[in-house]
Tab-separated table of C-alpha atoms and ligand atoms in Angstrom:
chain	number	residue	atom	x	y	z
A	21	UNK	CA	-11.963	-37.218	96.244
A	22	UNK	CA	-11.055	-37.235	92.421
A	23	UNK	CA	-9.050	-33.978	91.103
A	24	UNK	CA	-10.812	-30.783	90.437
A	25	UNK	CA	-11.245	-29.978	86.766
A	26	UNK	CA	-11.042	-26.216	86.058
A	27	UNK	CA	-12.458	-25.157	82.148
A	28	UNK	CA	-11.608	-21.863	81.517
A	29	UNK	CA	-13.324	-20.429	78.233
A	30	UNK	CA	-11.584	-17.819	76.780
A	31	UNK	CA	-7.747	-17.768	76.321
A	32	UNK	CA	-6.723	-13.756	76.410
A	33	UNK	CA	-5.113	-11.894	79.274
A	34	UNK	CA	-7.762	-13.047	81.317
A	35	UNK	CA	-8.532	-16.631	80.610
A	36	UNK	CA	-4.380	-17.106	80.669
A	37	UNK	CA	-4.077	-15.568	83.864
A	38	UNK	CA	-6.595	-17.546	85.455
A	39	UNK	CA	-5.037	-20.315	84.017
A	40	UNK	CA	-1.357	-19.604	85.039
A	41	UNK	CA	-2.420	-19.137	88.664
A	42	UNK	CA	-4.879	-21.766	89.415
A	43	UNK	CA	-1.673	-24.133	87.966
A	44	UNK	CA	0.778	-22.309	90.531
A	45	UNK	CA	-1.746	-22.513	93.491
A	46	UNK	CA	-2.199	-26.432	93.648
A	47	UNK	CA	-3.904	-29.164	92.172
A	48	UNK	CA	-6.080	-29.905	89.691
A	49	UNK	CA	-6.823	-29.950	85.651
A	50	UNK	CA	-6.783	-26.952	84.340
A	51	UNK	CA	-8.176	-26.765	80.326
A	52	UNK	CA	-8.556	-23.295	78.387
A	53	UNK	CA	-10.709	-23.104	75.493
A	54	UNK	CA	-9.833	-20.559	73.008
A	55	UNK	CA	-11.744	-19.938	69.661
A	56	UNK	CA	-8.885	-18.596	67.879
A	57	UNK	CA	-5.251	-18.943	67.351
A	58	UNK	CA	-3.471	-15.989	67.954
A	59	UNK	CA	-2.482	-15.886	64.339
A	60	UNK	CA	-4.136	-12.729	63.285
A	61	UNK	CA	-4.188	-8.944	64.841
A	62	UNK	CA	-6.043	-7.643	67.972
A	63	UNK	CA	-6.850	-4.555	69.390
A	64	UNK	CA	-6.015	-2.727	72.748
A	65	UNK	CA	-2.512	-2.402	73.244
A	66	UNK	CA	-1.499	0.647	76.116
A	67	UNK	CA	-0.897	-0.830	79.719
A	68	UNK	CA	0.335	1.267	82.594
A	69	UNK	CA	3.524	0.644	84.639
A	70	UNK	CA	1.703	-0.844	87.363
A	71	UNK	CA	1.510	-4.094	85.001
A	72	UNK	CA	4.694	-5.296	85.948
A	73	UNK	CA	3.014	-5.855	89.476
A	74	UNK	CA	0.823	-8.464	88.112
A	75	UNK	CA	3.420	-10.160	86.173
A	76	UNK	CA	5.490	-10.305	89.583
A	77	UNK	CA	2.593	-12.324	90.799
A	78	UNK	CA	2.403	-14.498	87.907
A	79	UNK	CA	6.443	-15.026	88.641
A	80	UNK	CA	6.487	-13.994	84.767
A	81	UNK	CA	8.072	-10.204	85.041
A	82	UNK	CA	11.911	-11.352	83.533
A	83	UNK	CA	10.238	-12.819	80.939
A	84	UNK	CA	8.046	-10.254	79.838
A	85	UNK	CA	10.348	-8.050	80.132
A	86	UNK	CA	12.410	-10.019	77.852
A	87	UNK	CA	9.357	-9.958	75.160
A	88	UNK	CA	10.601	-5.927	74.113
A	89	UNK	CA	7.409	-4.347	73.389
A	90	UNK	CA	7.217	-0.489	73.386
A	91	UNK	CA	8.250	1.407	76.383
A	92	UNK	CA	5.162	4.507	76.513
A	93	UNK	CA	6.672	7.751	78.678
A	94	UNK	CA	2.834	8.912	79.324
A	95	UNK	CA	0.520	10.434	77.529
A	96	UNK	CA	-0.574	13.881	75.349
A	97	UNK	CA	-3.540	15.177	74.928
A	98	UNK	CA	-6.158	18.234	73.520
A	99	UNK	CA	-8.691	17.479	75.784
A	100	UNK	CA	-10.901	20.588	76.879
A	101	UNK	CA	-8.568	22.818	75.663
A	102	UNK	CA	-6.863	23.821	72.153
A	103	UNK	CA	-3.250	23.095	73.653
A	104	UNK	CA	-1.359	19.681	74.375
A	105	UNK	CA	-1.656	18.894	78.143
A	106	UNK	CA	1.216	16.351	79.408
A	107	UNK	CA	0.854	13.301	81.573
A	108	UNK	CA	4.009	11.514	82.236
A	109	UNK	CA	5.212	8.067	83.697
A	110	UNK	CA	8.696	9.476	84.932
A	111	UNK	CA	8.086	9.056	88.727
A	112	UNK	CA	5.978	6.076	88.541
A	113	UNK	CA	7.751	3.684	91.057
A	114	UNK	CA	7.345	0.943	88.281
A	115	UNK	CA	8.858	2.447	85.166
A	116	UNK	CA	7.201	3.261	81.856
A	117	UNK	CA	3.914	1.961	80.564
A	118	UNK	CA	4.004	-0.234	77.320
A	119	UNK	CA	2.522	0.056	74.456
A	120	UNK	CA	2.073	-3.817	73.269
A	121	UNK	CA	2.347	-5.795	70.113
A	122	UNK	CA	-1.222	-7.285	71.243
A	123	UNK	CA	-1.161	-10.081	68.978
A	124	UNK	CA	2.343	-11.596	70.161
A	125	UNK	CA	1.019	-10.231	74.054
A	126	UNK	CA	-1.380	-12.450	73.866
A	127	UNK	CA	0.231	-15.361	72.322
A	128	UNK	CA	3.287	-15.087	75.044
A	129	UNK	CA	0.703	-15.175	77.906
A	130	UNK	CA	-0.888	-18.462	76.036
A	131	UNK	CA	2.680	-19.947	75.839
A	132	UNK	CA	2.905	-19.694	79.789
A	133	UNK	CA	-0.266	-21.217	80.758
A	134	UNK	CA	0.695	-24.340	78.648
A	135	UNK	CA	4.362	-24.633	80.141
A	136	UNK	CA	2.558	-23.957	83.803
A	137	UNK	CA	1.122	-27.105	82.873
A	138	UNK	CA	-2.436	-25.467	81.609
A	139	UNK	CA	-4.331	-27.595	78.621
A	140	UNK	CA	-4.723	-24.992	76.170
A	141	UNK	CA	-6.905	-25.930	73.075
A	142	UNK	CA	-7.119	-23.861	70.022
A	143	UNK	CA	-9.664	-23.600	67.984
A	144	UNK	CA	-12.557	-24.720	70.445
A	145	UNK	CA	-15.714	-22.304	70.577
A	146	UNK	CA	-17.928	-22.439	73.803
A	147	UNK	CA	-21.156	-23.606	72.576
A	148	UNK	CA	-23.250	-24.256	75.578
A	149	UNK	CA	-23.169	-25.548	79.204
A	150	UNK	CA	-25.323	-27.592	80.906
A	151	UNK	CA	-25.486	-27.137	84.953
A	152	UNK	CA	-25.388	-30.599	86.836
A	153	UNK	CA	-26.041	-32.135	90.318
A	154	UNK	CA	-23.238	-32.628	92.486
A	155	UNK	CA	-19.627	-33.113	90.506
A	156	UNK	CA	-18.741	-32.051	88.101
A	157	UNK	CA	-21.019	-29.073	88.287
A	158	UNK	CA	-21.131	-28.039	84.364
A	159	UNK	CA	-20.976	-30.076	81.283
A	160	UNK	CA	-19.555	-27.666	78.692
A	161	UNK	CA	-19.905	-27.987	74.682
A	162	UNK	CA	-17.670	-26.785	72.321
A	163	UNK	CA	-17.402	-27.047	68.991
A	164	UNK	CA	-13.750	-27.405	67.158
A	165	UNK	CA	-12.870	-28.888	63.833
A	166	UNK	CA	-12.866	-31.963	64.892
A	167	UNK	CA	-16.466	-31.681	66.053
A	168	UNK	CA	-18.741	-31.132	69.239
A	169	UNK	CA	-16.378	-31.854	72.482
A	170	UNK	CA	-17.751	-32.113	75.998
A	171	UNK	CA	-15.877	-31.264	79.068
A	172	UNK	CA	-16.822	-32.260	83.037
A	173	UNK	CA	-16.111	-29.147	84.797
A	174	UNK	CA	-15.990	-28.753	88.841
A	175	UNK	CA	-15.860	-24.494	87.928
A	176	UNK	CA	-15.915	-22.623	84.538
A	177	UNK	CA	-14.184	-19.137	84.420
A	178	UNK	CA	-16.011	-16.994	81.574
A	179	UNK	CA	-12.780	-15.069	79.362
A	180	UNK	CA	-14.588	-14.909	76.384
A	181	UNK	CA	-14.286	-10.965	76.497
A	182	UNK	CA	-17.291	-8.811	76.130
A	183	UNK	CA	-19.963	-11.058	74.610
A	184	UNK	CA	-19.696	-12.867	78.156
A	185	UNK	CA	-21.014	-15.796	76.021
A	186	UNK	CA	-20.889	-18.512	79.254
A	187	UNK	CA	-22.037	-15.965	82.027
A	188	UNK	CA	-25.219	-14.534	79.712
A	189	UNK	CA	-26.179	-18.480	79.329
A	190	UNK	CA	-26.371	-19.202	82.580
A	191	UNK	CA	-28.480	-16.157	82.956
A	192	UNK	CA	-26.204	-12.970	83.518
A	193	UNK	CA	-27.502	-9.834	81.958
A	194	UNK	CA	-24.892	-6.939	80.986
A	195	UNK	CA	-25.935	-3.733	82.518
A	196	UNK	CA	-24.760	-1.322	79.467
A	197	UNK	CA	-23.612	2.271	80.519
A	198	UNK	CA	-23.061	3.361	77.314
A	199	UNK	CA	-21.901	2.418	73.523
A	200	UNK	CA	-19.928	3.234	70.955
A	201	UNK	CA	-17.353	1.957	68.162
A	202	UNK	CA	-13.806	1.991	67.692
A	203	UNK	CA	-12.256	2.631	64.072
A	204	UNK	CA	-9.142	1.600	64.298
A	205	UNK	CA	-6.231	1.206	61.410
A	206	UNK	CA	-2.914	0.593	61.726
A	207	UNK	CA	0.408	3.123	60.248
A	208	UNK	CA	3.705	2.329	59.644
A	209	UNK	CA	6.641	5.001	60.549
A	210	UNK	CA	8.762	5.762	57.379
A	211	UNK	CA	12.607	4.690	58.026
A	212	UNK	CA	14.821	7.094	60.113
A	213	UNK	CA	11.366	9.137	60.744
A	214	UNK	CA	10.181	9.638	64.505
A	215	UNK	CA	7.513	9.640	66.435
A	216	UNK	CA	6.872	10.178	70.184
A	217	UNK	CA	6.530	7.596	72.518
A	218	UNK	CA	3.488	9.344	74.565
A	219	UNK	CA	-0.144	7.937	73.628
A	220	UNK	CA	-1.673	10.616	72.134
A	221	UNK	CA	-5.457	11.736	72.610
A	222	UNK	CA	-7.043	14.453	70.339
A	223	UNK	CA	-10.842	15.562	71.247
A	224	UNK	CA	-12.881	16.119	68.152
A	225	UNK	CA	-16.756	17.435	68.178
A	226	UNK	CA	-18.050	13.644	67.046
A	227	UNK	CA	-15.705	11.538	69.505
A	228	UNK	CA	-11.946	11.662	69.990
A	229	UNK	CA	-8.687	9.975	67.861
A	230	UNK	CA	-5.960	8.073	69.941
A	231	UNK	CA	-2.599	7.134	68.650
A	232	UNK	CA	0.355	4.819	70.284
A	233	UNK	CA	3.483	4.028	68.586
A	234	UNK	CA	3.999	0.144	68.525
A	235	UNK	CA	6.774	-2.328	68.482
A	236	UNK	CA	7.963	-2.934	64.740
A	237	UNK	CA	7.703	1.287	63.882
A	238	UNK	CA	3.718	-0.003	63.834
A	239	UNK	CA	1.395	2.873	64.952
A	240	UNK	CA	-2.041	1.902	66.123
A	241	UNK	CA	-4.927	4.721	65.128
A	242	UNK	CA	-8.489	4.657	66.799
A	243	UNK	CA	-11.157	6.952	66.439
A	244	UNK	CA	-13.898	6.828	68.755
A	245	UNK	CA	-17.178	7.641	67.832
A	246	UNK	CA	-21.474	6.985	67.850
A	247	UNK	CA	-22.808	4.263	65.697
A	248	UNK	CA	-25.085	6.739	63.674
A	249	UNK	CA	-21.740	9.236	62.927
A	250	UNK	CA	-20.090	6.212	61.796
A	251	UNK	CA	-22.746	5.339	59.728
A	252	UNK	CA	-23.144	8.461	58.469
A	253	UNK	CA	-20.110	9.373	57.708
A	254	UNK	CA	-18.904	5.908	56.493
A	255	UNK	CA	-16.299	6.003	58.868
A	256	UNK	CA	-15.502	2.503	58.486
A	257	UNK	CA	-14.515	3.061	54.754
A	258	UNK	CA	-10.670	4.056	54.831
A	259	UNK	CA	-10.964	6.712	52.528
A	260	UNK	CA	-13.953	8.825	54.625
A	261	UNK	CA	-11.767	7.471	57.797
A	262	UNK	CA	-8.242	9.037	56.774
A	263	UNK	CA	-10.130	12.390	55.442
A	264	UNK	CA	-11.034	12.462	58.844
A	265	UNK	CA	-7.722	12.381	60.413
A	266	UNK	CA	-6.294	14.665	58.290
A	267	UNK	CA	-8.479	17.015	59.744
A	268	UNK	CA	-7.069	16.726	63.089
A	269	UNK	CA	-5.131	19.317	64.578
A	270	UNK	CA	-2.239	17.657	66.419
A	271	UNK	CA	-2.294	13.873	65.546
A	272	UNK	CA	-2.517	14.414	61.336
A	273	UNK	CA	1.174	15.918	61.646
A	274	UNK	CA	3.099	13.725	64.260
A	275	UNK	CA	1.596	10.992	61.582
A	276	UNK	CA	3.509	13.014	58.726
A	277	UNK	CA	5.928	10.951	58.584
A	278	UNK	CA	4.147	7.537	58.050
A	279	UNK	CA	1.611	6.001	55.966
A	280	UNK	CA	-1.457	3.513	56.237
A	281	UNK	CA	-1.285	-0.072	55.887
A	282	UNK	CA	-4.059	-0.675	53.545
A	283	UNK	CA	-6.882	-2.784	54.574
A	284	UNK	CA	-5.924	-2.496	58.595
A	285	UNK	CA	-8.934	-0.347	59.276
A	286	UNK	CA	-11.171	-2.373	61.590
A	287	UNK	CA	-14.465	-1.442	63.437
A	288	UNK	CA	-15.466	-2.879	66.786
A	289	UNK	CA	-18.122	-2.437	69.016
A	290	UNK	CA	-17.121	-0.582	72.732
A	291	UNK	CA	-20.061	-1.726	75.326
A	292	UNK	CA	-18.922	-0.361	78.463
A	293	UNK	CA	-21.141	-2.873	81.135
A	294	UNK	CA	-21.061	-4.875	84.158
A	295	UNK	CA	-22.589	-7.872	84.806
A	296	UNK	CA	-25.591	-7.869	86.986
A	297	UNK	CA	-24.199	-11.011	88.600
A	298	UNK	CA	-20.339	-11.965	87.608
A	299	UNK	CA	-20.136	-15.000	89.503
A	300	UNK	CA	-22.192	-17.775	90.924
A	301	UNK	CA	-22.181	-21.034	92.215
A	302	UNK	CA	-18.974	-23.215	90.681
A	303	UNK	CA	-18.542	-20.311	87.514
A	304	UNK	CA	-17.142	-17.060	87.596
A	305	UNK	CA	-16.412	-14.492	84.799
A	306	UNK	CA	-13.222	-12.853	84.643
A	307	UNK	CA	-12.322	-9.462	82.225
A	308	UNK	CA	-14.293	-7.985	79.925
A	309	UNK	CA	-16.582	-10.795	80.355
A	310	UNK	CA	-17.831	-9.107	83.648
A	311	UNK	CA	-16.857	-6.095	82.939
A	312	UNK	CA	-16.016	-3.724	79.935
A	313	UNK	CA	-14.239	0.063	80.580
A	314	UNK	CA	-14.028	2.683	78.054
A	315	UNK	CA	-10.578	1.833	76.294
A	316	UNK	CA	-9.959	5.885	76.788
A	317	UNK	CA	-9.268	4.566	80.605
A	318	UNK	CA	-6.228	2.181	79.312
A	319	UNK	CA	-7.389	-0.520	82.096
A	320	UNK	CA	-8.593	-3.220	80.308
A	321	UNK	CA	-5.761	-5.584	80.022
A	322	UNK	CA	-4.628	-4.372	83.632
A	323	UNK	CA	-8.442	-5.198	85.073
A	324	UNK	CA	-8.299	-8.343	83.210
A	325	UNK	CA	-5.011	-10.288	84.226
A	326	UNK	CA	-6.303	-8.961	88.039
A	327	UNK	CA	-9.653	-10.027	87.666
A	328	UNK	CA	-7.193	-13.860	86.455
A	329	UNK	CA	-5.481	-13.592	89.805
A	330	UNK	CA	-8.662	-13.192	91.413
A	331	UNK	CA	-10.661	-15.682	90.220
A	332	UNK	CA	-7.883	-18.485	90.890
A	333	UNK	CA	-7.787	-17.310	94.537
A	334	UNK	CA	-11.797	-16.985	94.618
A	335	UNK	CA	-12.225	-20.471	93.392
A	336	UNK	CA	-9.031	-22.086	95.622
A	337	UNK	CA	-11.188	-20.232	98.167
A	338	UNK	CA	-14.606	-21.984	97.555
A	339	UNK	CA	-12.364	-25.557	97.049
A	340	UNK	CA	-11.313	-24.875	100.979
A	341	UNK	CA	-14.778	-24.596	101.991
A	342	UNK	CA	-15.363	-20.421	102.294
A	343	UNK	CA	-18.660	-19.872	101.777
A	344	UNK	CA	-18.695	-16.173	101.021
A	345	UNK	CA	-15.537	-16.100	98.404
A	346	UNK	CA	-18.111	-16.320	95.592
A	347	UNK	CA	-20.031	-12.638	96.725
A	348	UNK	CA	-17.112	-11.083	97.637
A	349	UNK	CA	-15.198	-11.386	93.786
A	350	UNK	CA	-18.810	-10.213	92.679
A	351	UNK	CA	-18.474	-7.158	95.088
A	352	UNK	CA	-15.155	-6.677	93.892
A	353	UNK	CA	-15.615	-6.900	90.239
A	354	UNK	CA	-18.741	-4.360	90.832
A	355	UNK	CA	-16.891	-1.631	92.883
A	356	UNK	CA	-14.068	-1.422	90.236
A	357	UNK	CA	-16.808	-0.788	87.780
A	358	UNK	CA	-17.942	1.634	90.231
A	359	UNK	CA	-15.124	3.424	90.404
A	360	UNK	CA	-14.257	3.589	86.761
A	361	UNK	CA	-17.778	5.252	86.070
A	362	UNK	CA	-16.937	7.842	88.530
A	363	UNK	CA	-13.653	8.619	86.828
A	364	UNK	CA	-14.880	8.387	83.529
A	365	UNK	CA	-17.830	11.004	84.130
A	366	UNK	CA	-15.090	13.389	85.489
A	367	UNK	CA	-12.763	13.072	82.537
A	368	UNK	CA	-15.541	13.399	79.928
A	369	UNK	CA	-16.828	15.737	81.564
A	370	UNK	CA	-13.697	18.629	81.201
A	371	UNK	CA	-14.786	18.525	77.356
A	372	UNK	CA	-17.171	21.704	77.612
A	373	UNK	CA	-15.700	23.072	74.156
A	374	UNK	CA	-18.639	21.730	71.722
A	375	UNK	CA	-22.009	21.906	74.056
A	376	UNK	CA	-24.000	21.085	71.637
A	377	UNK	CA	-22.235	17.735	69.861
A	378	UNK	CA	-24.321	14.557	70.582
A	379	UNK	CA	-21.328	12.789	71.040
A	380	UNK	CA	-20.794	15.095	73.981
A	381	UNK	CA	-23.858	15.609	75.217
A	382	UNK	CA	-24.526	11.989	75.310
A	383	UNK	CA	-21.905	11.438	77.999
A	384	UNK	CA	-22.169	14.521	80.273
A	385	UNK	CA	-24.384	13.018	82.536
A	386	UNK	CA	-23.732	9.658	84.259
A	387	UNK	CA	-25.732	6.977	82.969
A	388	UNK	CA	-26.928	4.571	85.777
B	26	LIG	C1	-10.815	-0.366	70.395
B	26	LIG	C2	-10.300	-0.850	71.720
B	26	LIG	C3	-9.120	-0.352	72.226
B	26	LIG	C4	-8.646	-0.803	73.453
B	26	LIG	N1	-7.482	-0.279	73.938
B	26	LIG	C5	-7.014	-0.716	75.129
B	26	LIG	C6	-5.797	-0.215	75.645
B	26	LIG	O1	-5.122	0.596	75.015
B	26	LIG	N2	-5.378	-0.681	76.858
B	26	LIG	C7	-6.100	-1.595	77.577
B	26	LIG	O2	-5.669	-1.992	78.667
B	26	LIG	N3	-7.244	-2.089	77.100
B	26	LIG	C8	-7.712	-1.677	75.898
B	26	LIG	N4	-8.875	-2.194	75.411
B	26	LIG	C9	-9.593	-3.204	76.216
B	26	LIG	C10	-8.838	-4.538	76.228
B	26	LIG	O3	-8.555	-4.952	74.905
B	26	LIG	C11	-9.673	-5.579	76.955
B	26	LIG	O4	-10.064	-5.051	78.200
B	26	LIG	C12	-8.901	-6.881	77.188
B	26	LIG	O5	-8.569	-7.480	75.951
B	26	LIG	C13	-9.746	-7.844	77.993
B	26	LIG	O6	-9.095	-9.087	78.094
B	26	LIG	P1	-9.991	-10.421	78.265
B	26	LIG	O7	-9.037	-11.533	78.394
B	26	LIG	O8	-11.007	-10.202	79.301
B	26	LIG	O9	-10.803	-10.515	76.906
B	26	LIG	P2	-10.289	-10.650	75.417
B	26	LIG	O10	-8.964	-10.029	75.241
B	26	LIG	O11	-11.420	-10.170	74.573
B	26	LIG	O12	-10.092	-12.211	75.232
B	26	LIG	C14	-11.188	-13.070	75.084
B	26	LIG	C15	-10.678	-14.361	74.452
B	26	LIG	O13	-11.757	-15.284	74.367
B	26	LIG	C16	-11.798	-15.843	73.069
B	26	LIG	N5	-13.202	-16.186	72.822
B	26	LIG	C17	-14.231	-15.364	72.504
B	26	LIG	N6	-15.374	-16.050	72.389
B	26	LIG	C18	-15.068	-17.352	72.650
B	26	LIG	C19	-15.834	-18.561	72.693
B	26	LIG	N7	-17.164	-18.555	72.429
B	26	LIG	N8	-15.199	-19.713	73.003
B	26	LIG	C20	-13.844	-19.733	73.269
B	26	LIG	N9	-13.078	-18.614	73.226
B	26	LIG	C21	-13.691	-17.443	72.937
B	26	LIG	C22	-11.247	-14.765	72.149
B	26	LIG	O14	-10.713	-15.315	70.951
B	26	LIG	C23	-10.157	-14.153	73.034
B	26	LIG	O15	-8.927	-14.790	72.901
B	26	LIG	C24	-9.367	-1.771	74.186
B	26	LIG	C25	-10.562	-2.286	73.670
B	26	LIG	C26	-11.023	-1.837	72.458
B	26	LIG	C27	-12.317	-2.404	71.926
């Protein structure tokens, strides 16, 4: 029986993790496919305490620990109400949260899957996949700068993040909940000035504003918002964007004391969806690639490097003949989603101070 070939597609927390565990759990070629090369910025950066867990189980917690991002003591908020409310990480069993330098985060993370003995290739976008008889199950295309390369895979792990680019060609469709956008720019603290190390969350009649003090005095800023306000209110113009925090009530002054970094302001799209099927025969997708929270929920990175875990232990499963490993990630991936929805709907749902903003409005109700 010739060695398994695992191609994972996608090399962020996800993709990595997969990668790092399937290479700790036995045999086997494991390739990841990433389009980039963690040279440039990226977005999401809070992570609760409970991370370090997951790095025990990677056997990587000295060394992250080692990497010093920014511990994060909890959180602040104006949410329902005019006053700051307090969440804090004191008594958390597993010390503070972090708020990450994302960039270098992920970069670290694609560091280990190469010394676990992971092929990690840069620079390679999935293009297509072709399903096949017997082994290897998938031929996979991507495309890289040297040209069209095709891979014999026994499984495929989708990491591409939200555009779930493998999973929706083999057929997947993303059940969307809801959608918005992100504007987010980046701050820099001014020498000898502070700034708390609580993520802070400030409710606003079009959306809300979150802030999180990074490693390097770096302060990320993200407001969140419809598409049409955006539009509207050219929100994704720095000028209209900073005009707009100023107006705050809480976050424009703890910011007093730093300025912009000109041309950081960046606008993403926030789907928050689950796949209608997240795994199938031989493939599986992993992270936002099966399923994307609300970033207000600060699980995303968590969800992905345990959806990682999962999938190597889902598809070691399958390779010892279990029949039913497949469903049961699927169930898995779709009760988390399950459970986030329900949590979400309660937390927007203490925001009764503007009844009649659309952004508001929009989410009161649960959208199935
Ligand atoms: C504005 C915003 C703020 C957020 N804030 C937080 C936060 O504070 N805390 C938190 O936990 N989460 C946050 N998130 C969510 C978090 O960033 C994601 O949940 C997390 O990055 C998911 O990891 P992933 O590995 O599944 O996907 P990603 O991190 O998206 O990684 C996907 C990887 O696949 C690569 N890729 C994409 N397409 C291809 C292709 N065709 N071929 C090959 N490679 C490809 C990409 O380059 C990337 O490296 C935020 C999200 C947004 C949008």
């Amino acid at each position: 029986m010739p060695e398994p070939t695992f191609v994972i597609l996608g090399g962020g927390p996800a993709g990595c993790a997969a990668a790092i565990a399937l290479r700790q759990s036995g045999g086997g070629t494991v390739v990841v496919a990433e389009s980039g090369a963690y040279r440039s910025d990226r977005i999401g950066e809070s992570v609760p305490p409970d991370i370090r867990r997951l790095f025990s189980r990677l056997g990587l917690l000295d060394a992250f620990e080692l990497e010093g991002h920014e511990p994060c003591y909890g959180s602040c908020s104006s949410w329902g109400d005019y006053v700051l409310g307090y969440n804090d990480f004191t008594v958390n069993p597993n010390g503070t949260g972090l708020h990450l330098d994302r960039r270098r985060f992920d970069a670290f993370l694609a560091r280990r899957a190469s010394k676990a003995g992971a092929h990690l290739v840069t620079g390679a976008r999935f293009r297509s996949v072709r399903p096949h008889t017997g082994e290897p199950a998938f031929v996979v295309e991507l495309e890289t700068s040297a040209g069209v390369r095709q891979l014999k895979a026994s499984f495929v792990v989708d990491a591409t993040g939200s555009r779930a680019r493998l999973a929706r060609n083999l057929g997947a469709r993303r059940l969307v909940h809801d959608r918005f956008f992100c504007a987010t720019g980046y701050f820099h603290l001014r020498d000898k000035a502070e700034l708390t190390q609580l993520t802070m969350l400030e409710a606003v009649p079009d959306g809300w504003w979150y802030a999180a003090r990074l490693p390097d005095r770096r302060i990320a800023v993200a407001f969140a918002c419809d598409g049409d306000d955006l539009r509207s209110a050219t929100l994704h113009e720095s000028t209209s964007w900073l005009r707009r925090l100023g107006q705050t009530a809480f976050l424009a002054p703890a910011l007093s004391e730093s300025f912009y970094i000109p041309g950081s302001l960046r606008v993403c799209p926030v789907p928050c969806f689950v796949l209608d099927r997240p795994a199938g025969p031989h493939w599986l997708a992993a992270g936002d690639a099966a399923s994307s929270f609300d970033p207000l929920s600060g699980q995303g990175i968590h969800k992905a490097l345990s959806n990682g875990l999962a999938a190597a232990d889902t598809i070691r499963a399958c390779l010892d003949g279990d029949g039913t490993a497949t469903e049961r990630y699927a169930d898995g991936i779709r009760q988390s989603f399950d459970t986030f929805l329900a949590q979400r709907y309660a937390f927007y749902a203490q925001e009764r101070r503007w009844p009649e903003a659309t952004f508001w409005e929009r989410r009161r109700e649960p959208r199935r």
